[in-house]
Every structure is written in C-alpha cells, then in structure tokens.
mmCIF file of C-alpha atoms and ligand atoms in Angstrom:
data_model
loop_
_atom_site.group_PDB
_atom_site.id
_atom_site.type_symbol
_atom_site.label_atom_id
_atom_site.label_comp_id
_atom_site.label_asym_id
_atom_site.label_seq_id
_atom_site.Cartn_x
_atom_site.Cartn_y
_atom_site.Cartn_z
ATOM 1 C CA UNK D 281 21.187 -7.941 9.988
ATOM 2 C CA UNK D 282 18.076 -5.937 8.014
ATOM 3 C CA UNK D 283 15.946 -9.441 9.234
ATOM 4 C CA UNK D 284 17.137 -8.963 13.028
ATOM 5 C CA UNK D 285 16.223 -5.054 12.826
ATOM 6 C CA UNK D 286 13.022 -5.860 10.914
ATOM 7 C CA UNK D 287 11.829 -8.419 13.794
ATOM 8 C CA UNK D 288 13.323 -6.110 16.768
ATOM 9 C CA UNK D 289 11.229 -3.195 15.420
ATOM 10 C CA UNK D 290 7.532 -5.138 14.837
ATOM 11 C CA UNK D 291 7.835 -6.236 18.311
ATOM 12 C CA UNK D 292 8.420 -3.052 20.091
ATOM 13 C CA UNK D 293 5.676 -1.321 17.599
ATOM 14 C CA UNK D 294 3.375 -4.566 18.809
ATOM 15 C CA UNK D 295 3.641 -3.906 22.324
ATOM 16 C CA UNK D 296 3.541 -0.103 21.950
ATOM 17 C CA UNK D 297 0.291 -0.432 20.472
ATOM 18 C CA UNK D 298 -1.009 -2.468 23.135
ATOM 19 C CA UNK D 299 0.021 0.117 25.553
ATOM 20 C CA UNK D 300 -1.706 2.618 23.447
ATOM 21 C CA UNK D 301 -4.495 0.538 23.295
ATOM 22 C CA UNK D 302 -5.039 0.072 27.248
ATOM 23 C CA UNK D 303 -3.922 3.655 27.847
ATOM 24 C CA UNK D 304 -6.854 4.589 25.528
ATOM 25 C CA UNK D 305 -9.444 2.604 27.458
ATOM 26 C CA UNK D 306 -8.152 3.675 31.091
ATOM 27 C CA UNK D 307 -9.077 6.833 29.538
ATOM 28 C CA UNK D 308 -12.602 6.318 28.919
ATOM 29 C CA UNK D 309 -12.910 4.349 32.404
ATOM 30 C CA UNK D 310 -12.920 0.783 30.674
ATOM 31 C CA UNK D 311 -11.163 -2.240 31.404
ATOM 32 C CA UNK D 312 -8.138 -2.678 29.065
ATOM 33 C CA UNK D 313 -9.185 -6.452 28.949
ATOM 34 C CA UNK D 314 -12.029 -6.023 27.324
ATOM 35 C CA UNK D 315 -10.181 -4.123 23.953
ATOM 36 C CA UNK D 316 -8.707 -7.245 21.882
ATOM 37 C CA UNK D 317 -6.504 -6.681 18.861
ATOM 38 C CA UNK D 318 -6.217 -8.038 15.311
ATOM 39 C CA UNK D 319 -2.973 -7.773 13.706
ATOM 40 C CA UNK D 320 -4.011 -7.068 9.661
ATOM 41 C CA UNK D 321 -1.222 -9.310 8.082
ATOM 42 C CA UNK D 322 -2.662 -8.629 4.311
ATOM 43 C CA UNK D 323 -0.477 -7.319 1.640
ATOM 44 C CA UNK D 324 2.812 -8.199 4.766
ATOM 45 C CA UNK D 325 5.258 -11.022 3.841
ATOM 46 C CA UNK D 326 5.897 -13.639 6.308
ATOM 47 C CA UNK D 327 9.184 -13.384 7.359
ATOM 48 C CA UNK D 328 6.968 -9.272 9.485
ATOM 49 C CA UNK D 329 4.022 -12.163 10.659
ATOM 50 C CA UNK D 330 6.801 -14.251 12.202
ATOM 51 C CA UNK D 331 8.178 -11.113 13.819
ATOM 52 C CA UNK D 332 4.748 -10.297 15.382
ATOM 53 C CA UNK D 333 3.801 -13.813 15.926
ATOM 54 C CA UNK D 334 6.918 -14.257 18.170
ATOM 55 C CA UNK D 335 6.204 -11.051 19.938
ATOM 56 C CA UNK D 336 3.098 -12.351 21.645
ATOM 57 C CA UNK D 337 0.551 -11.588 18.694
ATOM 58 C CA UNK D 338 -2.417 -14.755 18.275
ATOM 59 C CA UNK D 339 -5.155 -12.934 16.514
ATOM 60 C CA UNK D 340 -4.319 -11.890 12.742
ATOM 61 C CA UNK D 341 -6.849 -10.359 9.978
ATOM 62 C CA UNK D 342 -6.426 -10.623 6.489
ATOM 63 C CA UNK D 343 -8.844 -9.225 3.992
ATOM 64 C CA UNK D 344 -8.286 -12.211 0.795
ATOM 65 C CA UNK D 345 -8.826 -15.725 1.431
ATOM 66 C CA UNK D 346 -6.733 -16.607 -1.254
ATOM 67 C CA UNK D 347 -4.252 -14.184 0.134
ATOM 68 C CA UNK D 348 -3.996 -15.720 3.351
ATOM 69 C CA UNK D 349 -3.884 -19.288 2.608
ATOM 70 C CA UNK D 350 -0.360 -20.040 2.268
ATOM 71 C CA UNK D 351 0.078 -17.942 5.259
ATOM 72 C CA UNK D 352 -2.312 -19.935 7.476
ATOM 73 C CA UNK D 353 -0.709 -23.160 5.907
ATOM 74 C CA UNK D 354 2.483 -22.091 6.598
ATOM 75 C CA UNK D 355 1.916 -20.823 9.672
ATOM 76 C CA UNK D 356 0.004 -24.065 11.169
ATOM 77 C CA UNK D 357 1.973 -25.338 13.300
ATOM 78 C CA UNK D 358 1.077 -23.031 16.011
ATOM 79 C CA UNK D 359 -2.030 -24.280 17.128
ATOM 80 C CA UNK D 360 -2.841 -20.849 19.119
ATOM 81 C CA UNK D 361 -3.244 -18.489 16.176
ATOM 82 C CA UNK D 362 -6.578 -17.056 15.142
ATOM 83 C CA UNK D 363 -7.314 -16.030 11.568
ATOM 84 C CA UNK D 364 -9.851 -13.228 10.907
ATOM 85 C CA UNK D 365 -11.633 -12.371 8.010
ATOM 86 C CA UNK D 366 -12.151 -8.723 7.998
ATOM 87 C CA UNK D 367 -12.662 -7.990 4.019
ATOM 88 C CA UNK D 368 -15.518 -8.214 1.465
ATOM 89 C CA UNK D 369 -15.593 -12.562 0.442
ATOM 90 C CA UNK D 370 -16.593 -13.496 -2.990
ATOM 91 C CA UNK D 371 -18.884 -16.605 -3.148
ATOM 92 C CA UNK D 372 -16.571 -19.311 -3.927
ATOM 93 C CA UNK D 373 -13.827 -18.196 -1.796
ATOM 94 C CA UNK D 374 -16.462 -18.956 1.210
ATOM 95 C CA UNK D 375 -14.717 -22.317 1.582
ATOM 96 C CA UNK D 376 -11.681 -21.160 2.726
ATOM 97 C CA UNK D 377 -13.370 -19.135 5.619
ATOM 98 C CA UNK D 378 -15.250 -21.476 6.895
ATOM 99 C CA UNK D 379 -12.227 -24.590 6.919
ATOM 100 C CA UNK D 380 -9.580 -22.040 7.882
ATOM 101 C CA UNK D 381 -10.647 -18.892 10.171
ATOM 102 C CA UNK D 382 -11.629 -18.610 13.551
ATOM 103 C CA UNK D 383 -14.204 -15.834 13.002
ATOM 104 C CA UNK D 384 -15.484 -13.201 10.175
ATOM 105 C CA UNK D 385 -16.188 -9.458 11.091
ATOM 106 C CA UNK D 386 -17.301 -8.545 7.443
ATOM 107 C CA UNK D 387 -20.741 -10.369 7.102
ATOM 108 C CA UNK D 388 -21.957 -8.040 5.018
ATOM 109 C CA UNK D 389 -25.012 -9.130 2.754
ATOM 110 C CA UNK D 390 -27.930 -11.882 3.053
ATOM 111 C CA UNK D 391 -26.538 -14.242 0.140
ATOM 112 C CA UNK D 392 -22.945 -14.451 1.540
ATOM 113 C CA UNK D 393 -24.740 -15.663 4.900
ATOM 114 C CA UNK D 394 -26.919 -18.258 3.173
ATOM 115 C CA UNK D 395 -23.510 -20.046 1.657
ATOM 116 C CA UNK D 396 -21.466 -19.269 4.980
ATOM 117 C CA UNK D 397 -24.668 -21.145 6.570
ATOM 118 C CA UNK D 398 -25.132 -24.343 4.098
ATOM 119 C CA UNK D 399 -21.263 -24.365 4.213
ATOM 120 C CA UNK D 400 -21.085 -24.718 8.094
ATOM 121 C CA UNK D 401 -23.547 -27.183 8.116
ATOM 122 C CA UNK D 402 -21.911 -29.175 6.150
ATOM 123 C CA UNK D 403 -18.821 -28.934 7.858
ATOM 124 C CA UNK D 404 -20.905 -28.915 11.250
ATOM 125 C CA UNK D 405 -18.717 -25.976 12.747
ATOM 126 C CA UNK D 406 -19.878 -22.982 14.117
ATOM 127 C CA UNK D 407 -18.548 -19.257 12.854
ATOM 128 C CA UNK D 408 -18.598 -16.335 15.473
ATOM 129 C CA UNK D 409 -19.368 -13.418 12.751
ATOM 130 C CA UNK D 410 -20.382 -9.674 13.229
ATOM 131 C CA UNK D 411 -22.253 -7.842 10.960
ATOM 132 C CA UNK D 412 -20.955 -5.219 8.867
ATOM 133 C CA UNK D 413 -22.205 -1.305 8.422
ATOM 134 C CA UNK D 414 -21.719 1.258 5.894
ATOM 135 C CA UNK D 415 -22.178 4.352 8.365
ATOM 136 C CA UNK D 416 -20.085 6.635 5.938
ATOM 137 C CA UNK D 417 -22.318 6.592 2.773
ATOM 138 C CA UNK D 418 -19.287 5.715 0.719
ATOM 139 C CA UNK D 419 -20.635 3.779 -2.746
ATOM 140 C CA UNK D 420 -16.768 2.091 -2.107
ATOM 141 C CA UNK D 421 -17.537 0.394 1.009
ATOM 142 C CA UNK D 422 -19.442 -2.639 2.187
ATOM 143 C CA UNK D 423 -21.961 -3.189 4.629
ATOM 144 C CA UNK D 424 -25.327 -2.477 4.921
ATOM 145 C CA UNK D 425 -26.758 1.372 4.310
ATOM 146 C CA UNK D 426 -26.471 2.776 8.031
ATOM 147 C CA UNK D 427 -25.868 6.354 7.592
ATOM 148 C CA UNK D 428 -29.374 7.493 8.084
ATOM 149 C CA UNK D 429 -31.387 6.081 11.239
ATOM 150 C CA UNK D 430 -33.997 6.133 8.444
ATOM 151 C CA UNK D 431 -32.584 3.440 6.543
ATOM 152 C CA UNK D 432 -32.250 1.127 9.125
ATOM 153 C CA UNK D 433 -35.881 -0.341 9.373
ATOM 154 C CA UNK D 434 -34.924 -1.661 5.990
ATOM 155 C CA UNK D 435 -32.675 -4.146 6.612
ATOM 156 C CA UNK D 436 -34.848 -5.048 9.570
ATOM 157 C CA UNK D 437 -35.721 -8.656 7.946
ATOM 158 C CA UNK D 438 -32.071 -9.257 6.500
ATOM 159 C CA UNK D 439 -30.897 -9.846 10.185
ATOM 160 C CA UNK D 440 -33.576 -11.207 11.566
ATOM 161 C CA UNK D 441 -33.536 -14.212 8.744
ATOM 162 C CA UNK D 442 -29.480 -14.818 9.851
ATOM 163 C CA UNK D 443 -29.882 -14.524 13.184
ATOM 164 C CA UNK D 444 -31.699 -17.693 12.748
ATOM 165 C CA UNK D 445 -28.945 -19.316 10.638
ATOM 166 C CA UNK D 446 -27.985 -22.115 13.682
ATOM 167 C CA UNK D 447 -23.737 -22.485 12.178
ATOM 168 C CA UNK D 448 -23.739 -18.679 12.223
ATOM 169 C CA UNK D 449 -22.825 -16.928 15.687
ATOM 170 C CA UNK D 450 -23.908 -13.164 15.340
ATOM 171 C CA UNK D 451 -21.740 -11.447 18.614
ATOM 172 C CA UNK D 452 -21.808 -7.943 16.881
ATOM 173 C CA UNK D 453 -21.059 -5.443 14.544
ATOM 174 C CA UNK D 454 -18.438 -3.539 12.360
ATOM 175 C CA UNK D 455 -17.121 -0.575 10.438
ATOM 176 C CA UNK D 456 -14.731 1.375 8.059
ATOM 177 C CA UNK D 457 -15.356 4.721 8.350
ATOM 178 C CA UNK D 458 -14.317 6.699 5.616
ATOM 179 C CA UNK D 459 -10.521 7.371 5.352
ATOM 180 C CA UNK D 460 -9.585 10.911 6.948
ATOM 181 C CA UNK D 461 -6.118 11.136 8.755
ATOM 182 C CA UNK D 462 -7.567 12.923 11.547
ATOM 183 C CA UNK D 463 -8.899 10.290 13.848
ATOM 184 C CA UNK D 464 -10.672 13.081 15.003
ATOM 185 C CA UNK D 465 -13.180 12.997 11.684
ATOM 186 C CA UNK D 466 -13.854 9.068 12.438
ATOM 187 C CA UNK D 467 -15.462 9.805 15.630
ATOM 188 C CA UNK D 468 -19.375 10.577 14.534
ATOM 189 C CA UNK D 469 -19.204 6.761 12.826
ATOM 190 C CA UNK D 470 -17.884 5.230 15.496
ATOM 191 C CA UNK D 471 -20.665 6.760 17.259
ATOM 192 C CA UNK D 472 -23.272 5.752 14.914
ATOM 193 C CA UNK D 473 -22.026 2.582 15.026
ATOM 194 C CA UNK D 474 -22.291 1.977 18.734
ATOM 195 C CA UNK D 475 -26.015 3.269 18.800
ATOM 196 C CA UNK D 476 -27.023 1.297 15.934
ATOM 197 C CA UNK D 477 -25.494 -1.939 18.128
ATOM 198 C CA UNK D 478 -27.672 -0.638 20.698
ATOM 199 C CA UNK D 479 -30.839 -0.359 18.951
ATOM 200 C CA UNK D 480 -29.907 -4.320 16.971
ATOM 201 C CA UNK D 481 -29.627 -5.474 21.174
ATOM 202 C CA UNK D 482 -32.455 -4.094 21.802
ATOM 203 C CA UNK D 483 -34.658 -5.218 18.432
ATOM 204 C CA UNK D 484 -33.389 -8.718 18.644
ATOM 205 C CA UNK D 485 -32.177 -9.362 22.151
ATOM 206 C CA UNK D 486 -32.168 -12.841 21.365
ATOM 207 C CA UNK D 487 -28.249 -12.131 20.290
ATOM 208 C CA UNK D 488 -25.298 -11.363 21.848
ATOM 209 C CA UNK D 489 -24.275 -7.884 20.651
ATOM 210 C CA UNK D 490 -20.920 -7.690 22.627
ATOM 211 C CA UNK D 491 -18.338 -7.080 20.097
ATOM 212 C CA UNK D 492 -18.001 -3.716 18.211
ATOM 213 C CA UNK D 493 -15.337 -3.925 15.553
ATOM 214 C CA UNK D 494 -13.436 -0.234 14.931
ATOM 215 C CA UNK D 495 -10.553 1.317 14.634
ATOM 216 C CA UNK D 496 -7.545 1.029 12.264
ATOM 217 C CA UNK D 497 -3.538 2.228 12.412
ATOM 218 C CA UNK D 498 -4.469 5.917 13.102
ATOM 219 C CA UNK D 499 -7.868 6.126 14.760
ATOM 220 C CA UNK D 500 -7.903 3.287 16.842
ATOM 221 C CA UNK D 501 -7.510 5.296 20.326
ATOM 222 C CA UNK D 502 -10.721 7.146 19.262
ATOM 223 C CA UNK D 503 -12.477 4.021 18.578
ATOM 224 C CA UNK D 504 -11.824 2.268 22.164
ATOM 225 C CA UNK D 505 -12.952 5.926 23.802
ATOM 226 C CA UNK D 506 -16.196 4.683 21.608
ATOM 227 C CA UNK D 507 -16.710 1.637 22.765
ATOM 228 C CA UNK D 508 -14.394 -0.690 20.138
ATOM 229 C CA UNK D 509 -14.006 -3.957 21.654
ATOM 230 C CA UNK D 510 -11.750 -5.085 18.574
ATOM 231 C CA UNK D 511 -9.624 -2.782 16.479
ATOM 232 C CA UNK D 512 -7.370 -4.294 13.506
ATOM 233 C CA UNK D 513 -4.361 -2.366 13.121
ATOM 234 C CA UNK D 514 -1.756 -3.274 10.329
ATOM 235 C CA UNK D 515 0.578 -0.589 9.405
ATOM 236 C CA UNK D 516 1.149 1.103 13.179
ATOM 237 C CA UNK D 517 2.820 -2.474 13.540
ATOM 238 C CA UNK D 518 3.981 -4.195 11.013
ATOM 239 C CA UNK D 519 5.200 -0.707 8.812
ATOM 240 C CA UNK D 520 3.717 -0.334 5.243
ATOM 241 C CA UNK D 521 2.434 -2.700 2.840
HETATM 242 C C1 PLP N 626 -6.342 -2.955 5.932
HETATM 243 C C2 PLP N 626 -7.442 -2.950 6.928
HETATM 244 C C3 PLP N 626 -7.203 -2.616 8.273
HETATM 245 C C4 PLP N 626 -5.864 -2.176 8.811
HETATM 246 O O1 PLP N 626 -5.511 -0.924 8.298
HETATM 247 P P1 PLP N 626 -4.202 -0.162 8.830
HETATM 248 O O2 PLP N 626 -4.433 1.235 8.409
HETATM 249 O O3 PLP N 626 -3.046 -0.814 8.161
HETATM 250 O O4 PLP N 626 -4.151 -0.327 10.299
HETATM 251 C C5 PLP N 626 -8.278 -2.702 9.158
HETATM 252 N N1 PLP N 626 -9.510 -3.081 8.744
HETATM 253 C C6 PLP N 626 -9.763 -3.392 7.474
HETATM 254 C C7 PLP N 626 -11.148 -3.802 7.088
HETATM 255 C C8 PLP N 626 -8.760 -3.319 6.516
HETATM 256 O O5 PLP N 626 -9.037 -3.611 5.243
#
C-alpha cells in the first residue's frame, strides 16, 4: 500500500510541475515547448525513479557518476531515458559520463574538458555540454568566476580553447545560485546568467548558445520568467532525499 501511495503521489507532483512550468513561461510570453525538465534522481531510491519514469518523465540528472550507475544499469532497458550530469566530476569518474549520459551541464574547468575530449575521441561519440558559472561568488560552488562583468575577460581563452574540442558540443550555459528560499533572491543570477550567455553568443558566435540551465525545486518559475530553457527539479517531485 505505502509503494502504491508513494508512486500515485510522484506522478501527480510530476505533472503538477510541468503545469507550473508552462504556466510560468505563458507568463513571460514564451512557448512552454521550449522549457525542458530534468528530474534530479540523486540521493532518491529506485523504487521514486520508477514512479516518475512511468509517469511520463525521460530526462533524469544525477550529480555522482558512481551514484548513478546502478541506476542507469538498472534502468536500461528503456531505451528512451536520458541521463544528465549536472554535478562537479572528478577525473577518473569521466568514464562513466562519457559511456553512460546523454549530456553534461556542469563543464566547469579547462582540465575536465581536455579528458572529456581525449575520452570522446576515443570512444568517437559526441557530448552536448554547457558550461558552468559561478555568478554567486560562493568559494562552495563550481564554475567559472562570473560575478563581476570584470572577471569575465579572464576566462576569455578557457572557452575559446574547448570550443574547439571537435567530441565536445558547447549548446550553453549553467548555474546554482546561492541557496535562499525566496526564489525571489535568485533572480539577479539568473539575470547575470542570461547576459553573460549573451555576451559568450556574441564573442564566439561560432556556437550554439541555446540552452540556459536554471532553476531548482523552489525557484524554478523565476528562472523560466528569465529565460531557463532547462530547470532540474528533484525534491518538488520526487519528496526529500
Ligand atoms: C540537487 C540539485 C538540483 C535539484 O535540487 P532540488 O532542490 O531538489 O530541486 C538541481 N541542480 C543541481 C546542480 C543539484 O545539485
């Protein structure tokens, strides 16, 4: 009985979300279509990613490698799912990204793209991957220094050199702001992060800069009035971890 409940309530959270989520871009005059979501399965056992699988979910982020292997492997025989990396990836868990996930939204340092890049090559796949900003100032989080305009002529070269990495598929950028529970207080990065997308597409238009990644379990309706093509919700849906 407690599975059936569990199962019932991920669904209806699932698809309330997604109303949220198109609600949220009606708002700001854009097409729902163009908002995707990732489901954050990390830390969730998978008895909740069944649950969410079965309600119509195919894209799913997890923020370990090592975490999300037996998940992917035991999840494999649905052909349709798409695994996204959305956390900080040591060096030698690399492997695992670039045999077992459809795309990477934390590229967040020159070295990790130079293994990701010899890695791919070898493999001879292609990985979509955005790039990933620290517009907070937090020492905690990753990504590169983006919370003075100021700073971003310093990183100028970093891109440049993996936007000529062939196996590596730049289509945008991503954030975690820092934590406040007013989505209110995440607006201003979200912001930041949009123009710095706009001045990367203009600096190296020889990229797609579609995709902006933003938006979590209680700010994600303030990201799509931003401009968040992707938010990755976890808790809104599948309850705590
Ligand atoms: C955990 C995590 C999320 C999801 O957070 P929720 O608050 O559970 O929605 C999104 N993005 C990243 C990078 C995360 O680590």
């Amino acid at each position: 009985m407690e599975g059936i409940a569990t199962v019932a309530g991920i669904a209806q959270r699932y698809h309330r979300v997604l109303e949220r989520m198109a609600r949220a871009a009606r708002k700001a005059g854009r097409d729902p279509d163009q908002v995707r979501l990732v489901v954050v399965t990390k830390g969730q056992p998978l008895e909740k990613i069944r649950a969410v699988v079965e309600a119509g979910a195919r894209d799913l982020g997890e923020n370990y490698p090592e975490e999300a292997l037996p998940k992917i492997q035991a999840l494999a025989s649905n052909p349709d799912l798409r695994w996204h990396m959305i956390g900080h990836l040591q060096r030698r868990k690399a492997p695992i990204v670039v045999d077992h996930f459809f795309m990477m939204h934390s590229l967040d340092r020159l070295r990790i793209a130079q293994r990701l890049e010899r890695l791919l090559t070898r493999a001879n796949r292609r990985l979509p991957v955005l790039l990933e900003f620290n517009v907070g100032g937090e020492a905690s989080k990753h990504g590169w220094p983006a919370w003075d305009e100021r700073l971003w002529p310093q990183w100028e070269g970093e891109i440049a050199q993996i936007l000529e990495m062939p196996h590596l598929v730049v289509q945008g950028v991503m954030t975690v702001p820092p934590w406040n529970p007013d989505p209110e207080a995440s607006r201003p990065y979200f912001r930041r992060l949009r123009a710095l997308r706009d001045w990367l597409a203009r600096r190296f238009p020889q990229a797609e800069w579609t995709h902006l990644s933003m938006g979590m379990s209680h700010d994600f309706e303030v990201a799509i009035e931003e401009g968040a093509t992707w938010v990755r919700i976890g808790t809104a849906i599948l309850g705590p971890r």
